[in-house]
Amino acid sequence: MEKYIFYILSFIIIAFAVASVSSRKMLRSVIYLLFVLCGIAGIYFLIDYNFLAAIQLTVYAGGIIVLIIFSVLLVHHIEMELEMAKVSRKILTGFLCLLGLGVFLYTIYNNDFNVIENDITTSTADIGTKLLSYDAGGFILPFEVVSVLLLAAMIGAIVIAKGRKLTDKNEEAL
Amino acid sequence: MIAGISIYEILTVTSILFFIGIYGFITRKNLISVLISIELILNASVINFVVINKYLYPDMLQGVVFSIFIIAVAAAETALAVSIIINLYRQISSVEVKDTEVMKY
């Protein structure tokens, strides 16, 4: 049963990813990306990382997609068709990507993975303990650094998006 | 683990997703589309972290923790990129890659 769910999910992911990079309408492209992200959350549910799936749904599907949709609506007419690359360039890029994919798959299928059969369920409490642990192998330092990074990104986004107004005074002085 | 699915199949799916992202990154001419392609690439790498954690080292949590950090950094990056795009649109009224010649503050 899980097998078929995985096949359906991976079909959804790949089909919508292709649609997302080839659609000529901007807003549709973003919505296709939303489907890809939901499919990926489904894969996390399948391999029993419920917390990660919840993060994927809230941060990506709930946050990033809304942010991108806002920016699309702010800078585009909805009906505007996107400019596409030349056909020759598309074919060349597609060919190079297939070549790279071939190299990847060749390497992956020739590698002998030491898979451990298991049925371990990871609870959210385990992840939280690991994140906040001071012991060797704990992740308290990167956790704090990420919080500073998010603060810096927030302030930076406000300053950059404000733009012009900050420089008006300087221009008057000139 | 997903019953009946080997690690090879999942890695195949993520490799395909990664190269779809690269294809979009190169062929798209619009800054927001480029951002979407970057999201695809990042997501492919996050699945790889999680799957390798689950299949090869099931008693550890490093892969999960690192994917949480990747998601946080991706969120910060998207917020900054969107603010840069909006500021750029105010100044040159375009979000096409070829029009983007000035990014100086």
PDB file of C-alpha atoms in Angstrom:
ATOM      1  CA  MET A   1       0.000   0.000   0.000  1.00  0.00           C
ATOM      2  CA  GLU A   2       2.729   2.480   1.040  1.00  0.00           C
ATOM      3  CA  LYS A   3       4.547   1.555  -2.126  1.00  0.00           C
ATOM      4  CA  TYR A   4       1.735   2.787  -4.346  1.00  0.00           C
ATOM      5  CA  ILE A   5       1.308   5.941  -2.285  1.00  0.00           C
ATOM      6  CA  PHE A   6       5.006   6.660  -2.790  1.00  0.00           C
ATOM      7  CA  TYR A   7       4.706   6.147  -6.553  1.00  0.00           C
ATOM      8  CA  ILE A   8       1.684   8.439  -6.737  1.00  0.00           C
ATOM      9  CA  LEU A   9       3.462  11.093  -4.645  1.00  0.00           C
ATOM     10  CA  SER A  10       6.623  10.989  -6.726  1.00  0.00           C
ATOM     11  CA  PHE A  11       4.560  11.213  -9.912  1.00  0.00           C
ATOM     12  CA  ILE A  12       2.782  14.283  -8.489  1.00  0.00           C
ATOM     13  CA  ILE A  13       6.108  15.851  -7.442  1.00  0.00           C
ATOM     14  CA  ILE A  14       7.840  15.359 -10.777  1.00  0.00           C
ATOM     15  CA  ALA A  15       4.833  16.258 -12.947  1.00  0.00           C
ATOM     16  CA  PHE A  16       4.133  19.477 -11.053  1.00  0.00           C
ATOM     17  CA  ALA A  17       7.819  20.389 -10.891  1.00  0.00           C
ATOM     18  CA  VAL A  18       8.004  20.155 -14.689  1.00  0.00           C
ATOM     19  CA  ALA A  19       4.802  22.184 -14.967  1.00  0.00           C
ATOM     20  CA  SER A  20       6.226  24.734 -12.539  1.00  0.00           C
ATOM     21  CA  VAL A  21       9.377  25.397 -14.553  1.00  0.00           C
ATOM     22  CA  SER A  22       7.612  25.354 -17.928  1.00  0.00           C
ATOM     23  CA  SER A  23       4.343  27.201 -17.299  1.00  0.00           C
ATOM     24  CA  ARG A  24       4.112  30.584 -19.003  1.00  0.00           C
ATOM     25  CA  LYS A  25       1.782  32.082 -16.439  1.00  0.00           C
ATOM     26  CA  MET A  26       3.563  33.272 -13.321  1.00  0.00           C
ATOM     27  CA  LEU A  27       0.820  32.652 -10.767  1.00  0.00           C
ATOM     28  CA  ARG A  28       0.138  29.135 -12.056  1.00  0.00           C
ATOM     29  CA  SER A  29       3.817  28.353 -11.777  1.00  0.00           C
ATOM     30  CA  VAL A  30       3.722  29.317  -8.090  1.00  0.00           C
ATOM     31  CA  ILE A  31       0.629  27.181  -7.460  1.00  0.00           C
ATOM     32  CA  TYR A  32       2.330  24.191  -9.131  1.00  0.00           C
ATOM     33  CA  LEU A  33       5.252  24.743  -6.739  1.00  0.00           C
ATOM     34  CA  LEU A  34       2.740  24.553  -3.879  1.00  0.00           C
ATOM     35  CA  PHE A  35       1.652  21.105  -5.091  1.00  0.00           C
ATOM     36  CA  VAL A  36       5.276  19.972  -5.280  1.00  0.00           C
ATOM     37  CA  LEU A  37       5.870  21.092  -1.688  1.00  0.00           C
ATOM     38  CA  CYS A  38       2.735  19.313  -0.464  1.00  0.00           C
ATOM     39  CA  GLY A  39       3.885  16.123  -2.214  1.00  0.00           C
ATOM     40  CA  ILE A  40       7.239  16.397  -0.462  1.00  0.00           C
ATOM     41  CA  ALA A  41       5.437  16.786   2.876  1.00  0.00           C
ATOM     42  CA  GLY A  42       3.603  13.582   1.989  1.00  0.00           C
ATOM     43  CA  ILE A  43       6.937  11.798   1.558  1.00  0.00           C
ATOM     44  CA  TYR A  44       8.022  13.009   5.006  1.00  0.00           C
ATOM     45  CA  PHE A  45       4.807  11.600   6.445  1.00  0.00           C
ATOM     46  CA  LEU A  46       5.515   8.294   4.696  1.00  0.00           C
ATOM     47  CA  ILE A  47       8.980   7.918   6.193  1.00  0.00           C
ATOM     48  CA  ASP A  48       7.606   8.742   9.635  1.00  0.00           C
ATOM     49  CA  TYR A  49       9.040  12.193  10.263  1.00  0.00           C
ATOM     50  CA  ASN A  50       5.792  13.880  11.209  1.00  0.00           C
ATOM     51  CA  PHE A  51       7.431  16.956  12.726  1.00  0.00           C
ATOM     52  CA  LEU A  52       9.393  17.652   9.564  1.00  0.00           C
ATOM     53  CA  ALA A  53       6.254  17.259   7.463  1.00  0.00           C
ATOM     54  CA  ALA A  54       4.487  19.773   9.684  1.00  0.00           C
ATOM     55  CA  ILE A  55       7.403  22.199   9.307  1.00  0.00           C
ATOM     56  CA  GLN A  56       7.357  21.694   5.547  1.00  0.00           C
ATOM     57  CA  LEU A  57       3.643  22.468   5.393  1.00  0.00           C
ATOM     58  CA  THR A  58       3.762  25.521   7.653  1.00  0.00           C
ATOM     59  CA  VAL A  59       7.020  27.147   6.556  1.00  0.00           C
ATOM     60  CA  TYR A  60       6.990  26.319   2.858  1.00  0.00           C
ATOM     61  CA  ALA A  61       3.367  25.865   1.899  1.00  0.00           C
ATOM     62  CA  GLY A  62       2.101  28.407   4.397  1.00  0.00           C
ATOM     63  CA  GLY A  63       4.887  30.988   4.459  1.00  0.00           C
ATOM     64  CA  ILE A  64       7.117  30.971   1.415  1.00  0.00           C
ATOM     65  CA  ILE A  65       4.349  30.345  -1.112  1.00  0.00           C
ATOM     66  CA  VAL A  66       2.264  33.192   0.297  1.00  0.00           C
ATOM     67  CA  LEU A  67       5.331  35.450   0.172  1.00  0.00           C
ATOM     68  CA  ILE A  68       6.019  34.561  -3.469  1.00  0.00           C
ATOM     69  CA  ILE A  69       2.344  35.005  -4.396  1.00  0.00           C
ATOM     70  CA  PHE A  70       2.395  38.458  -2.799  1.00  0.00           C
ATOM     71  CA  SER A  71       5.482  39.437  -4.743  1.00  0.00           C
ATOM     72  CA  VAL A  72       3.946  38.126  -7.985  1.00  0.00           C
ATOM     73  CA  LEU A  73       0.797  40.137  -7.392  1.00  0.00           C
ATOM     74  CA  LEU A  74       2.839  43.240  -6.561  1.00  0.00           C
ATOM     75  CA  VAL A  75       5.034  43.186  -9.638  1.00  0.00           C
ATOM     76  CA  HIS A  76       3.003  41.456 -12.380  1.00  0.00           C
ATOM     77  CA  HIS A  77      -0.191  41.662 -14.295  1.00  0.00           C
ATOM     78  CA  ILE A  78      -1.817  38.294 -13.742  1.00  0.00           C
ATOM     79  CA  GLU A  79      -2.534  37.742 -17.428  1.00  0.00           C
ATOM     80  CA  MET A  80       0.977  38.590 -18.559  1.00  0.00           C
ATOM     81  CA  GLU A  81       2.718  35.780 -20.400  1.00  0.00           C
ATOM     82  CA  LEU A  82       6.324  35.170 -19.488  1.00  0.00           C
ATOM     83  CA  GLU A  83       9.122  35.550 -21.940  1.00  0.00           C
ATOM     84  CA  MET A  84      10.633  32.177 -22.755  1.00  0.00           C
ATOM     85  CA  ALA A  85      14.173  31.171 -23.654  1.00  0.00           C
ATOM     86  CA  LYS A  86      15.077  30.289 -27.224  1.00  0.00           C
ATOM     87  CA  VAL A  87      14.222  26.737 -28.290  1.00  0.00           C
ATOM     88  CA  SER A  88      17.832  25.894 -29.111  1.00  0.00           C
ATOM     89  CA  ARG A  89      18.901  27.017 -25.649  1.00  0.00           C
ATOM     90  CA  LYS A  90      16.116  25.011 -24.028  1.00  0.00           C
ATOM     91  CA  ILE A  91      17.186  21.881 -25.878  1.00  0.00           C
ATOM     92  CA  LEU A  92      20.830  22.420 -24.981  1.00  0.00           C
ATOM     93  CA  THR A  93      19.981  22.966 -21.299  1.00  0.00           C
ATOM     94  CA  GLY A  94      17.655  19.953 -21.268  1.00  0.00           C
ATOM     95  CA  PHE A  95      20.369  17.826 -22.814  1.00  0.00           C
ATOM     96  CA  LEU A  96      22.954  18.972 -20.271  1.00  0.00           C
ATOM     97  CA  CYS A  97      20.526  18.323 -17.417  1.00  0.00           C
ATOM     98  CA  LEU A  98      19.838  14.818 -18.716  1.00  0.00           C
ATOM     99  CA  LEU A  99      23.585  14.234 -18.920  1.00  0.00           C
ATOM    100  CA  GLY A 100      24.043  15.372 -15.333  1.00  0.00           C
ATOM    101  CA  LEU A 101      21.104  13.225 -14.258  1.00  0.00           C
ATOM    102  CA  GLY A 102      22.727  10.261 -15.980  1.00  0.00           C
ATOM    103  CA  VAL A 103      25.947  10.811 -14.064  1.00  0.00           C
ATOM    104  CA  PHE A 104      24.036  11.119 -10.789  1.00  0.00           C
ATOM    105  CA  LEU A 105      21.998   7.970 -11.374  1.00  0.00           C
ATOM    106  CA  TYR A 106      25.056   6.024 -12.523  1.00  0.00           C
ATOM    107  CA  THR A 107      26.843   6.957  -9.304  1.00  0.00           C
ATOM    108  CA  ILE A 108      23.830   6.220  -7.121  1.00  0.00           C
ATOM    109  CA  TYR A 109      23.080   2.818  -8.638  1.00  0.00           C
ATOM    110  CA  ASN A 110      26.714   1.775  -8.481  1.00  0.00           C
ATOM    111  CA  ASN A 111      27.015   2.708  -4.836  1.00  0.00           C
ATOM    112  CA  ASP A 112      26.309  -0.067  -2.383  1.00  0.00           C
ATOM    113  CA  PHE A 113      24.279   1.564   0.368  1.00  0.00           C
ATOM    114  CA  ASN A 114      24.495  -0.074   3.745  1.00  0.00           C
ATOM    115  CA  VAL A 115      20.763   0.066   4.433  1.00  0.00           C
ATOM    116  CA  ILE A 116      19.623  -0.847   7.933  1.00  0.00           C
ATOM    117  CA  GLU A 117      16.136  -2.315   8.066  1.00  0.00           C
ATOM    118  CA  ASN A 118      14.327  -0.528  10.864  1.00  0.00           C
ATOM    119  CA  ASP A 119      10.990   0.539  12.140  1.00  0.00           C
ATOM    120  CA  ILE A 120      12.048   3.304  14.509  1.00  0.00           C
ATOM    121  CA  THR A 121       9.607   6.131  15.062  1.00  0.00           C
ATOM    122  CA  THR A 122      11.080   9.531  15.869  1.00  0.00           C
ATOM    123  CA  SER A 123       9.032  11.621  18.242  1.00  0.00           C
ATOM    124  CA  THR A 124       9.058  15.390  18.302  1.00  0.00           C
ATOM    125  CA  ALA A 125      10.470  15.262  21.828  1.00  0.00           C
ATOM    126  CA  ASP A 126      13.611  13.491  20.534  1.00  0.00           C
ATOM    127  CA  ILE A 127      14.194  16.215  17.943  1.00  0.00           C
ATOM    128  CA  GLY A 128      13.645  18.935  20.545  1.00  0.00           C
ATOM    129  CA  THR A 129      16.061  17.310  22.984  1.00  0.00           C
ATOM    130  CA  LYS A 130      18.666  16.977  20.251  1.00  0.00           C
ATOM    131  CA  LEU A 131      18.248  20.599  19.172  1.00  0.00           C
ATOM    132  CA  LEU A 132      18.642  22.005  22.659  1.00  0.00           C
ATOM    133  CA  SER A 133      21.283  19.644  23.984  1.00  0.00           C
ATOM    134  CA  TYR A 134      24.601  20.981  25.322  1.00  0.00           C
ATOM    135  CA  ASP A 135      26.322  17.604  25.114  1.00  0.00           C
ATOM    136  CA  ALA A 136      28.658  16.444  22.384  1.00  0.00           C
ATOM    137  CA  GLY A 137      26.623  16.197  19.194  1.00  0.00           C
ATOM    138  CA  GLY A 138      24.022  18.635  20.445  1.00  0.00           C
ATOM    139  CA  PHE A 139      22.803  21.473  18.274  1.00  0.00           C
ATOM    140  CA  ILE A 140      22.296  24.363  20.685  1.00  0.00           C
ATOM    141  CA  LEU A 141      24.873  26.643  18.998  1.00  0.00           C
ATOM    142  CA  PRO A 142      23.543  26.386  15.407  1.00  0.00           C
ATOM    143  CA  PHE A 143      20.038  26.718  16.832  1.00  0.00           C
ATOM    144  CA  GLU A 144      20.920  30.054  18.396  1.00  0.00           C
ATOM    145  CA  VAL A 145      22.817  31.154  15.286  1.00  0.00           C
ATOM    146  CA  VAL A 146      19.732  30.439  13.170  1.00  0.00           C
ATOM    147  CA  SER A 147      17.623  32.602  15.447  1.00  0.00           C
ATOM    148  CA  VAL A 148      20.093  35.489  14.979  1.00  0.00           C
ATOM    149  CA  LEU A 149      20.077  34.827  11.226  1.00  0.00           C
ATOM    150  CA  LEU A 150      16.284  35.049  11.104  1.00  0.00           C
ATOM    151  CA  LEU A 151      16.363  38.334  13.024  1.00  0.00           C
ATOM    152  CA  ALA A 152      19.011  39.734  10.662  1.00  0.00           C
ATOM    153  CA  ALA A 153      17.019  38.578   7.623  1.00  0.00           C
ATOM    154  CA  MET A 154      13.884  40.216   9.002  1.00  0.00           C
ATOM    155  CA  ILE A 155      15.586  43.570   9.597  1.00  0.00           C
ATOM    156  CA  GLY A 156      17.395  43.334   6.264  1.00  0.00           C
ATOM    157  CA  ALA A 157      14.183  42.600   4.392  1.00  0.00           C
ATOM    158  CA  ILE A 158      12.483  45.624   5.951  1.00  0.00           C
ATOM    159  CA  VAL A 159      15.419  47.927   5.175  1.00  0.00           C
ATOM    160  CA  ILE A 160      15.808  46.708   1.591  1.00  0.00           C
ATOM    161  CA  ALA A 161      12.111  46.717   0.746  1.00  0.00           C
ATOM    162  CA  LYS A 162      11.767  50.240   2.129  1.00  0.00           C
ATOM    163  CA  GLY A 163      14.327  51.378  -0.423  1.00  0.00           C
ATOM    164  CA  ARG A 164      13.976  54.882  -1.817  1.00  0.00           C
ATOM    165  CA  LYS A 165      12.760  56.756   1.209  1.00  0.00           C
ATOM    166  CA  LEU A 166      15.963  56.188   3.113  1.00  0.00           C
ATOM    167  CA  THR A 167      18.011  57.884   0.384  1.00  0.00           C
ATOM    168  CA  ASP A 168      15.731  60.885  -0.211  1.00  0.00           C
ATOM    169  CA  LYS A 169      17.485  63.039   2.363  1.00  0.00           C
ATOM    170  CA  ASN A 170      20.864  62.367   0.823  1.00  0.00           C
ATOM    171  CA  GLU A 171      19.598  63.379  -2.614  1.00  0.00           C
ATOM    172  CA  GLU A 172      18.238  66.654  -1.269  1.00  0.00           C
ATOM    173  CA  ALA A 173      21.579  67.386   0.327  1.00  0.00           C
ATOM    174  CA  LEU A 174      23.247  66.836  -3.044  1.00  0.00           C
TER     175      LEU A 174
ATOM    176  CA  MET B   1      11.233   3.316   6.164  1.00  0.00           C
ATOM    177  CA  ILE B   2       8.698   2.991   3.388  1.00  0.00           C
ATOM    178  CA  ALA B   3       7.781  -0.666   3.010  1.00  0.00           C
ATOM    179  CA  GLY B   4       8.838  -2.017  -0.373  1.00  0.00           C
ATOM    180  CA  ILE B   5      10.696   1.098  -1.502  1.00  0.00           C
ATOM    181  CA  SER B   6      14.472   0.981  -1.678  1.00  0.00           C
ATOM    182  CA  ILE B   7      16.704   4.005  -1.134  1.00  0.00           C
ATOM    183  CA  TYR B   8      17.608   3.952  -4.829  1.00  0.00           C
ATOM    184  CA  GLU B   9      14.093   4.856  -5.927  1.00  0.00           C
ATOM    185  CA  ILE B  10      13.835   7.822  -3.570  1.00  0.00           C
ATOM    186  CA  LEU B  11      17.275   9.096  -4.601  1.00  0.00           C
ATOM    187  CA  THR B  12      16.198   8.798  -8.236  1.00  0.00           C
ATOM    188  CA  VAL B  13      13.159  10.967  -7.592  1.00  0.00           C
ATOM    189  CA  THR B  14      15.210  13.611  -5.767  1.00  0.00           C
ATOM    190  CA  SER B  15      17.863  13.657  -8.505  1.00  0.00           C
ATOM    191  CA  ILE B  16      15.166  14.242 -11.111  1.00  0.00           C
ATOM    192  CA  LEU B  17      13.704  17.039  -8.954  1.00  0.00           C
ATOM    193  CA  PHE B  18      17.164  18.605  -8.557  1.00  0.00           C
ATOM    194  CA  PHE B  19      17.802  18.676 -12.304  1.00  0.00           C
ATOM    195  CA  ILE B  20      14.329  20.023 -13.051  1.00  0.00           C
ATOM    196  CA  GLY B  21      15.273  22.861 -10.697  1.00  0.00           C
ATOM    197  CA  ILE B  22      18.570  23.444 -12.515  1.00  0.00           C
ATOM    198  CA  TYR B  23      16.794  23.406 -15.875  1.00  0.00           C
ATOM    199  CA  GLY B  24      14.366  26.058 -14.654  1.00  0.00           C
ATOM    200  CA  PHE B  25      17.188  28.079 -13.117  1.00  0.00           C
ATOM    201  CA  ILE B  26      18.969  28.312 -16.468  1.00  0.00           C
ATOM    202  CA  THR B  27      16.057  28.707 -18.890  1.00  0.00           C
ATOM    203  CA  ARG B  28      13.801  31.075 -16.962  1.00  0.00           C
ATOM    204  CA  LYS B  29      14.137  34.794 -17.628  1.00  0.00           C
ATOM    205  CA  ASN B  30      12.236  36.114 -14.652  1.00  0.00           C
ATOM    206  CA  LEU B  31      13.653  36.693 -11.184  1.00  0.00           C
ATOM    207  CA  ILE B  32      10.663  35.161  -9.383  1.00  0.00           C
ATOM    208  CA  SER B  33      10.806  32.062 -11.588  1.00  0.00           C
ATOM    209  CA  VAL B  34      14.487  31.726 -10.740  1.00  0.00           C
ATOM    210  CA  LEU B  35      13.511  31.899  -7.056  1.00  0.00           C
ATOM    211  CA  ILE B  36      10.978  29.085  -7.592  1.00  0.00           C
ATOM    212  CA  SER B  37      13.671  26.940  -9.224  1.00  0.00           C
ATOM    213  CA  ILE B  38      15.959  27.538  -6.242  1.00  0.00           C
ATOM    214  CA  GLU B  39      13.186  26.310  -3.957  1.00  0.00           C
ATOM    215  CA  LEU B  40      12.979  23.103  -6.003  1.00  0.00           C
ATOM    216  CA  ILE B  41      16.730  22.530  -5.724  1.00  0.00           C
ATOM    217  CA  LEU B  42      16.749  23.156  -1.954  1.00  0.00           C
ATOM    218  CA  ASN B  43      13.817  20.811  -1.439  1.00  0.00           C
ATOM    219  CA  ALA B  44      15.523  18.026  -3.369  1.00  0.00           C
ATOM    220  CA  SER B  45      18.566  18.341  -1.113  1.00  0.00           C
ATOM    221  CA  VAL B  46      16.419  18.372   2.034  1.00  0.00           C
ATOM    222  CA  ILE B  47      14.706  15.123   1.021  1.00  0.00           C
ATOM    223  CA  ASN B  48      18.137  13.600   0.436  1.00  0.00           C
ATOM    224  CA  PHE B  49      19.254  14.522   3.964  1.00  0.00           C
ATOM    225  CA  VAL B  50      16.125  13.047   5.514  1.00  0.00           C
ATOM    226  CA  VAL B  51      16.071   9.863   3.460  1.00  0.00           C
ATOM    227  CA  ILE B  52      19.728   9.067   4.019  1.00  0.00           C
ATOM    228  CA  ASN B  53      19.221   9.695   7.726  1.00  0.00           C
ATOM    229  CA  LYS B  54      16.260   7.332   7.813  1.00  0.00           C
ATOM    230  CA  TYR B  55      17.689   4.520   5.684  1.00  0.00           C
ATOM    231  CA  LEU B  56      21.356   4.444   6.645  1.00  0.00           C
ATOM    232  CA  TYR B  57      21.548   5.859  10.176  1.00  0.00           C
ATOM    233  CA  PRO B  58      18.091   5.357  11.686  1.00  0.00           C
ATOM    234  CA  ASP B  59      19.190   5.801  15.311  1.00  0.00           C
ATOM    235  CA  MET B  60      20.606   9.287  14.717  1.00  0.00           C
ATOM    236  CA  LEU B  61      18.868  12.608  14.128  1.00  0.00           C
ATOM    237  CA  GLN B  62      21.505  14.717  12.386  1.00  0.00           C
ATOM    238  CA  GLY B  63      19.763  14.602   9.001  1.00  0.00           C
ATOM    239  CA  VAL B  64      16.479  15.839  10.442  1.00  0.00           C
ATOM    240  CA  VAL B  65      18.141  18.628  12.414  1.00  0.00           C
ATOM    241  CA  PHE B  66      20.115  19.778   9.405  1.00  0.00           C
ATOM    242  CA  SER B  67      17.018  19.775   7.216  1.00  0.00           C
ATOM    243  CA  ILE B  68      15.289  21.983   9.787  1.00  0.00           C
ATOM    244  CA  PHE B  69      18.238  24.402   9.525  1.00  0.00           C
ATOM    245  CA  ILE B  70      18.108  24.268   5.716  1.00  0.00           C
ATOM    246  CA  ILE B  71      14.403  25.102   5.786  1.00  0.00           C
ATOM    247  CA  ALA B  72      15.065  28.052   8.128  1.00  0.00           C
ATOM    248  CA  VAL B  73      17.854  29.401   5.906  1.00  0.00           C
ATOM    249  CA  ALA B  74      15.678  28.926   2.820  1.00  0.00           C
ATOM    250  CA  ALA B  75      12.884  30.916   4.444  1.00  0.00           C
ATOM    251  CA  ALA B  76      15.293  33.755   5.303  1.00  0.00           C
ATOM    252  CA  GLU B  77      16.727  33.682   1.784  1.00  0.00           C
ATOM    253  CA  THR B  78      13.282  33.840   0.180  1.00  0.00           C
ATOM    254  CA  ALA B  79      12.235  36.787   2.331  1.00  0.00           C
ATOM    255  CA  LEU B  80      15.386  38.718   1.380  1.00  0.00           C
ATOM    256  CA  ALA B  81      15.073  37.818  -2.304  1.00  0.00           C
ATOM    257  CA  VAL B  82      11.447  38.949  -2.418  1.00  0.00           C
ATOM    258  CA  SER B  83      12.326  42.257  -0.779  1.00  0.00           C
ATOM    259  CA  ILE B  84      15.184  42.785  -3.263  1.00  0.00           C
ATOM    260  CA  ILE B  85      12.848  41.983  -6.172  1.00  0.00           C
ATOM    261  CA  ILE B  86      10.213  44.439  -4.944  1.00  0.00           C
ATOM    262  CA  ASN B  87      12.803  47.177  -4.463  1.00  0.00           C
ATOM    263  CA  LEU B  88      14.218  46.489  -7.924  1.00  0.00           C
ATOM    264  CA  TYR B  89      10.739  46.665  -9.443  1.00  0.00           C
ATOM    265  CA  ARG B  90      10.234  50.085  -7.884  1.00  0.00           C
ATOM    266  CA  GLN B  91      13.439  51.383  -9.414  1.00  0.00           C
ATOM    267  CA  ILE B  92      13.455  49.860 -12.907  1.00  0.00           C
ATOM    268  CA  SER B  93       9.809  48.667 -13.264  1.00  0.00           C
ATOM    269  CA  SER B  94      10.884  45.227 -14.392  1.00  0.00           C
ATOM    270  CA  VAL B  95      11.810  41.887 -12.877  1.00  0.00           C
ATOM    271  CA  GLU B  96      13.430  40.380 -15.956  1.00  0.00           C
ATOM    272  CA  VAL B  97      16.971  39.107 -15.526  1.00  0.00           C
ATOM    273  CA  LYS B  98      18.244  40.966 -18.590  1.00  0.00           C
ATOM    274  CA  ASP B  99      17.062  44.338 -17.282  1.00  0.00           C
ATOM    275  CA  THR B 100      18.800  43.865 -13.981  1.00  0.00           C
ATOM    276  CA  GLU B 101      21.966  45.841 -14.446  1.00  0.00           C
ATOM    277  CA  VAL B 102      21.941  47.974 -11.306  1.00  0.00           C
ATOM    278  CA  MET B 103      21.815  46.335  -7.915  1.00  0.00           C
ATOM    279  CA  LYS B 104      23.781  48.982  -6.063  1.00  0.00           C
ATOM    280  CA  TYR B 105      22.261  50.527  -3.015  1.00  0.00           C
TER     281      TYR B 105
END
